Amino acid sequence: MAIGNLAPMIHPNRAAPAADPEQERLLAAQAGLVENEAEPLNCETPASALGGEVTPTTRFYRRNHFPIPVLDKTTWRLGVSGMVERPLSLGLRDLMRLPAETAVVTLECAGNGRVQFRPPTPGVQWAEGAVGTAEWVGPRLADVLERAGIRRGAREVIFGGADRGTVDASRQPIRFERSLTVADALESGALLAYAMNGEPLPARHGYPVRLVVPGWYAVASVKWLTGIRVVEEPFNGFFQAAHYVYERNRGGTTRAEPVRLSRVRALITRPGSGRELACGRLIVRGVAWSGAAPIERVEVSVAGGPWQKARLVGLAPVHGWQQWEFLVTGLGPGEVSIRARATDLAGQVQPERPEWNRLGYGANFIHEVQLLLR
Ligand SMILES: Nc1nc2c(c(=O)[nH]1)N[C@H]1C(S)=C(S)[C@@H](COP(=O)(O)O)O[C@H]1N2
Ligand SMILES: [Mo]
């Protein structure tokens, strides 16, 4: 990497103050989120609080690797550097003057569902609520890259966040950085989002600007974006090459494949697991999504019975989850389990048992709720 590429990485946001961790915990608890880790705060939405076209921002899951930086829009700059014809330094107003796109996009943490892997895998033990859908607004990443002009021979685009910290005691503090290939950066439909559900992004979700990469596991959607660097070499950062990879051992050799698109998955949002309900009829509701393709079908199995097709409700946004519902009749008293599984138009169906991998990613287990009927 040329020395010149480093310059824009030294930005005024380095010494950004951090959000108060106790206040963040309190707000999350008040919104009914489940805390999996206190500092940095990692909390998820109970499945029963999901559903609807978008997730209210207060209830949107939070996944942080480092303390939350509180950035100042008057000094914040987004640098575009490296293998570009015209390096850029953009302020929030500059970005807001560009044509904006609005997209409803589901973001899911690649570790969602990890708690179910056996043997257990390290990392935050997410159940199934590290997922949410929001309406995002901002210019297209491709437009900004076009303005800068990607030079021939460029291979990847690295996105740097303003947050930093240590990932293990023996190492220096690092930033949160992720890359996309030039083709993915231009063709994924990624946005430089400054609004979430009609409001400026809150600090915890990446204020003032985050990347939103539709269809990809949310690790690609870098929050608190301050630097975009176009490079010639594959990026080997910690969150790119050491983590967020499916690591599998085959015949004694370890292979690592990067986490990319969200795997197909359905969640039952109503009724919530553990509920006591009256016998008879019951409407089961949920959401389903897949990074690869739209949802083709959702099936429900009651008390271990056959898979039956649920009704898809409305037309889902291209990259937002599909709502669905299913009417169950003739329920007698006692405990009953209800399961739901999704299939996408690419032909991928949720597996009975997602493939175990060392770091516990892509755990798209079939969701099951237990009910007590009286
Ligand atoms: N700068 C920065 N961006 C980040 C992260 C982070 O820790 N720092 N976490 C990533 C991961 S793993 C996820 S799942 C999503 C979570 O976004 P949210 O907290 O807005 O739900 O942000 C991604 N972008
Ligand atoms: Mo994540």
XYZ file of C-alpha atoms and ligand atoms in Angstrom:
399
model
C 0.000 0.000 0.000
C 1.379 3.405 -0.929
C 2.104 5.771 1.935
C -0.183 8.362 0.363
C -3.137 6.098 1.038
C -2.653 6.440 4.750
C -3.132 10.189 4.959
C -6.955 10.351 4.903
C -7.099 7.666 7.571
C -5.841 10.215 10.073
C -9.073 12.067 10.565
C -10.406 14.474 13.141
C -12.746 11.793 14.510
C -9.977 9.757 16.095
C -10.504 11.152 19.550
C -14.297 11.035 19.393
C -15.931 10.758 22.826
C -17.722 7.479 23.530
C -21.415 7.092 24.314
C -22.106 6.418 27.996
C -22.227 2.612 28.305
C -24.647 2.657 31.253
C -27.050 4.930 29.423
C -26.898 2.653 26.373
C -27.697 -0.393 28.523
C -30.580 1.376 30.168
C -32.138 2.467 26.874
C -31.801 -1.038 25.472
C -33.413 -2.589 28.549
C -36.271 -0.069 28.446
C -36.913 -1.046 24.821
C -37.132 -4.713 25.871
C -33.891 -5.767 24.207
C -31.997 -8.743 25.609
C -28.462 -7.915 26.692
C -25.863 -10.464 25.623
C -22.824 -8.384 26.501
C -22.650 -5.116 28.462
C -19.439 -3.469 27.219
C -19.335 -3.081 24.353
C -23.095 -3.330 24.301
C -24.457 -6.246 22.311
C -28.179 -6.778 22.565
C -30.888 -8.419 20.511
C -34.592 -8.041 19.860
C -36.853 -10.805 21.172
C -38.457 -12.504 18.147
C -41.873 -11.555 19.527
C -40.929 -7.859 19.166
C -40.018 -8.237 15.476
C -42.477 -8.258 12.590
C -44.003 -5.388 10.660
C -42.339 -3.925 7.613
C -39.658 -2.125 9.616
C -38.274 -2.489 13.122
C -38.677 0.646 15.255
C -35.193 2.110 15.729
C -35.442 1.893 19.522
C -35.861 -1.882 19.222
C -33.235 -2.492 16.544
C -30.513 -4.887 17.728
C -27.076 -3.434 18.522
C -23.827 -5.091 17.669
C -20.616 -3.326 18.670
C -17.014 -4.455 18.765
C -15.701 -1.306 20.435
C -17.073 1.663 22.403
C -19.615 3.713 20.429
C -17.973 6.893 19.052
C -20.077 10.046 19.192
C -19.093 12.009 16.103
C -19.586 15.690 15.433
C -21.191 16.464 12.084
C -19.414 19.797 11.844
C -15.955 18.190 11.837
C -16.827 14.766 10.383
C -15.362 14.058 6.946
C -15.537 11.048 4.697
C -12.266 10.555 2.836
C -12.162 8.661 -0.465
C -8.556 7.810 -1.248
C -6.155 5.280 -2.693
C -6.439 4.163 -6.304
C -8.780 6.908 -7.420
C -8.433 9.678 -10.008
C -9.774 12.352 -7.652
C -9.373 11.805 -3.902
C -12.369 13.252 -2.069
C -13.042 14.654 1.359
C -16.785 14.931 1.824
C -18.750 16.570 4.598
C -22.257 15.525 5.579
C -23.726 18.398 3.536
C -21.798 17.257 0.458
C -23.315 13.793 0.803
C -26.784 15.205 1.353
C -26.541 17.168 -1.889
C -26.058 13.983 -3.920
C -29.111 12.170 -5.304
C -30.432 10.018 -2.466
C -31.933 6.571 -2.612
C -34.391 5.130 -0.093
C -34.311 1.396 0.594
C -35.908 -0.908 3.134
C -33.147 -3.339 4.020
C -32.955 -6.209 6.510
C -29.657 -6.405 8.397
C -28.731 -9.588 10.214
C -25.634 -10.307 12.263
C -23.609 -13.217 10.871
C -23.515 -14.617 14.412
C -27.300 -14.672 14.772
C -28.414 -18.106 16.025
C -24.944 -19.023 17.249
C -26.207 -20.099 20.681
C -27.622 -23.256 19.109
C -24.351 -24.632 17.740
C -23.060 -27.786 19.431
C -20.269 -27.882 20.382
C -20.586 -24.210 21.369
C -18.628 -21.649 19.369
C -16.967 -18.503 20.778
C -18.409 -15.011 20.460
C -21.636 -13.286 21.438
C -24.258 -15.973 22.079
C -27.074 -14.583 19.922
C -30.388 -16.446 20.023
C -32.346 -15.337 16.936
C -32.991 -11.620 17.330
C -29.782 -10.104 15.958
C -31.772 -8.982 12.949
C -33.874 -5.976 12.040
C -35.289 -4.120 9.075
C -35.103 -0.369 8.566
C -35.662 2.227 5.899
C -32.304 3.740 5.012
C -31.648 6.897 2.987
C -28.430 8.104 1.409
C -26.457 8.384 -1.807
C -25.410 5.238 -3.593
C -21.875 4.143 -2.847
C -21.410 3.562 -6.599
C -22.156 7.259 -7.320
C -19.529 8.430 -4.848
C -16.965 5.967 -6.198
C -17.746 7.137 -9.720
C -17.117 10.730 -8.701
C -13.742 9.718 -7.312
C -13.017 7.567 -10.379
C -11.648 4.104 -9.624
C -8.293 3.567 -11.305
C -7.490 0.528 -13.384
C -6.004 -2.356 -11.453
C -7.932 -1.557 -8.276
C -9.228 -4.701 -6.606
C -10.925 -3.866 -3.323
C -12.537 -1.017 -1.459
C -11.858 -0.768 2.284
C -14.366 0.923 4.572
C -13.090 2.288 7.870
C -15.178 3.128 10.912
C -14.227 5.693 13.549
C -14.434 3.097 16.356
C -11.318 1.405 17.603
C -10.042 -0.831 20.364
C -8.022 -3.930 21.106
C -9.123 -7.385 19.965
C -6.608 -9.235 22.069
C -4.246 -8.098 24.778
C -1.078 -8.648 22.766
C -2.064 -6.354 19.923
C -2.228 -2.615 19.326
C -5.669 -1.013 19.063
C -7.226 -1.414 15.634
C -10.094 0.204 13.786
C -13.190 -1.574 12.560
C -12.538 -2.028 8.846
C -14.115 -4.183 6.156
C -13.687 -4.492 2.418
C -15.738 -5.309 -0.652
C -14.380 -6.195 -4.066
C -14.679 -3.307 -6.534
C -17.452 -5.237 -8.334
C -19.431 -5.769 -5.103
C -18.919 -2.138 -4.098
C -20.370 -0.986 -7.429
C -23.090 -3.602 -7.922
C -24.440 -4.552 -4.502
C -26.688 -1.479 -4.337
C -24.833 -0.278 -1.226
C -25.861 3.073 0.263
C -24.013 5.625 2.342
C -26.942 5.981 4.720
C -27.481 9.081 6.834
C -31.091 8.348 7.820
C -32.761 5.367 9.477
C -36.550 5.112 9.661
C -37.003 8.769 8.811
C -34.560 10.210 11.360
C -30.844 10.966 11.304
C -28.926 7.804 12.211
C -28.599 7.548 15.994
C -25.021 7.419 17.307
C -25.360 3.723 18.160
C -26.267 2.811 14.589
C -23.434 4.729 12.951
C -24.037 8.498 13.029
C -23.500 10.428 10.871
C -23.091 7.906 8.030
C -22.942 4.132 7.735
C -22.578 1.821 4.819
C -25.631 -0.373 4.167
C -24.935 -3.348 1.916
C -28.264 -4.975 0.998
C -28.390 -8.757 1.225
C -25.072 -9.097 3.017
C -24.614 -10.108 6.619
C -24.503 -6.818 8.498
C -20.795 -6.959 9.291
C -20.315 -5.428 5.818
C -22.430 -2.418 6.786
C -19.699 -0.367 8.453
C -20.975 2.169 10.989
C -19.369 5.578 11.744
C -17.823 5.550 8.295
C -14.874 7.938 7.945
C -12.644 6.465 5.263
C -13.055 4.686 1.926
C -9.771 3.456 0.462
C -9.451 1.819 -2.937
C -6.601 -0.684 -3.034
C -4.835 -3.128 -5.307
C -4.231 -5.947 -2.823
C -6.810 -8.142 -1.089
C -7.536 -6.679 2.341
C -6.433 -8.808 5.266
C -7.801 -6.922 8.253
C -8.873 -8.687 11.449
C -12.624 -8.402 10.760
C -12.098 -9.506 7.162
C -9.658 -12.385 7.250
C -9.438 -13.628 10.863
C -13.095 -13.190 11.869
C -16.308 -13.315 9.853
C -15.063 -16.327 7.929
C -16.596 -19.789 7.813
C -13.721 -21.849 9.085
C -13.999 -25.556 8.399
C -11.650 -28.440 8.757
C -11.654 -30.956 5.935
C -9.246 -33.845 5.910
C -6.880 -32.087 8.303
C -6.678 -28.774 6.423
C -8.479 -25.638 7.568
C -10.290 -23.616 4.968
C -11.709 -20.154 5.554
C -14.424 -18.709 3.364
C -15.592 -15.136 3.956
C -19.090 -14.508 5.267
C -21.103 -12.809 2.511
C -24.858 -12.996 1.906
C -27.375 -13.603 4.700
C -28.627 -17.169 4.644
C -32.301 -17.923 4.169
C -34.266 -17.830 7.422
C -37.769 -17.460 8.866
C -38.728 -16.284 12.338
C -42.013 -16.765 14.133
C -42.835 -13.398 15.672
C -46.315 -14.160 17.054
C -47.195 -15.801 19.293
C -44.047 -15.542 21.383
C -42.522 -18.745 22.710
C -43.792 -19.713 26.163
C -47.190 -18.065 25.727
C -50.342 -19.639 27.189
C -53.257 -19.457 24.804
C -56.800 -20.699 24.387
C -57.400 -23.927 22.437
C -58.889 -23.842 18.964
C -57.629 -21.462 16.297
C -54.416 -19.544 16.203
C -52.766 -17.211 13.723
C -49.010 -17.646 13.524
C -47.122 -14.651 12.110
C -43.569 -14.084 11.107
C -40.930 -12.703 8.789
C -38.494 -14.384 6.396
C -35.491 -13.172 4.412
C -32.524 -14.317 2.357
C -29.599 -12.355 0.950
C -29.461 -14.411 -2.220
C -33.003 -14.068 -3.548
C -36.579 -13.184 -2.627
C -38.504 -15.585 -0.400
C -40.327 -18.193 -2.437
C -42.194 -19.905 0.379
C -42.506 -20.291 4.115
C -43.758 -23.532 5.624
C -45.044 -24.237 9.085
C -45.071 -27.501 10.984
C -47.374 -27.910 13.990
C -46.512 -30.492 16.660
C -44.034 -32.255 14.394
C -46.625 -32.621 11.622
C -46.094 -32.106 7.892
C -44.779 -28.835 6.451
C -47.687 -26.668 5.276
C -47.451 -23.539 3.178
C -47.950 -20.213 4.938
C -49.465 -17.168 3.215
C -46.992 -14.483 2.162
C -48.380 -11.109 3.206
C -47.978 -8.253 0.725
C -45.094 -7.714 -1.612
C -41.805 -7.584 0.270
C -39.305 -4.799 -0.473
C -36.445 -6.116 -2.646
C -34.047 -6.309 0.295
C -36.461 -6.240 3.213
C -37.994 -9.244 4.891
C -41.189 -10.910 3.772
C -44.061 -10.991 6.240
C -46.107 -14.195 6.408
C -48.971 -15.750 8.356
C -50.500 -19.152 8.893
C -53.817 -20.200 10.393
C -53.747 -23.222 12.712
C -57.077 -24.814 13.589
C -58.282 -27.623 15.819
C -55.687 -27.154 18.533
C -56.412 -29.241 21.633
C -55.095 -28.569 25.140
C -51.492 -29.172 26.093
C -48.063 -28.155 24.912
C -47.473 -27.681 21.234
C -44.392 -26.765 19.244
C -44.610 -24.714 16.066
C -41.764 -24.479 13.572
C -41.299 -22.341 10.459
C -38.808 -22.663 7.630
C -38.156 -20.531 4.562
C -37.113 -21.294 0.988
C -35.797 -18.619 -1.372
C -36.125 -18.270 -5.137
C -32.529 -19.413 -5.505
C -33.811 -22.780 -4.225
C -32.127 -22.630 -0.849
C -34.115 -24.012 2.035
C -33.322 -23.699 5.717
C -31.493 -26.831 6.805
C -32.480 -28.945 9.823
C -28.956 -28.392 11.078
C -26.738 -25.622 9.672
C -23.150 -26.679 9.130
C -21.026 -26.147 12.237
C -18.058 -23.845 11.722
C -15.413 -22.861 14.251
C -16.485 -19.253 14.756
C -20.212 -19.952 14.656
C -21.516 -17.996 11.663
C -24.546 -18.522 9.428
C -26.545 -20.416 12.077
C -29.892 -20.339 10.274
C -31.558 -22.918 12.498
C -35.261 -23.495 11.954
C -37.137 -21.332 14.464
C -39.424 -23.100 16.910
C -41.820 -21.739 19.533
C -43.429 -23.707 22.371
C -46.975 -22.830 23.381
C -49.263 -24.004 26.136
C -52.915 -24.350 25.142
C -55.677 -24.419 27.677
N -17.718 0.614 12.639
C -18.373 -0.524 12.924
N -19.269 -0.992 12.036
C -19.954 -2.136 12.286
C -19.697 -2.886 13.458
C -18.751 -2.363 14.386
O -18.500 -2.940 15.462
N -18.112 -1.190 14.085
N -20.361 -4.074 13.668
C -20.859 -4.722 12.449
C -21.715 -5.863 12.733
S -20.932 -7.341 13.056
C -23.082 -5.774 12.669
S -24.045 -7.145 12.890
C -23.754 -4.488 12.389
C -24.694 -4.116 13.520
O -25.346 -2.913 13.235
P -26.324 -2.264 14.329
O -25.592 -2.144 15.629
O -26.751 -0.971 13.746
O -27.493 -3.225 14.470
O -22.836 -3.419 12.219
C -21.621 -3.742 11.576
N -20.852 -2.539 11.381
Mo -22.531 -8.963 13.163
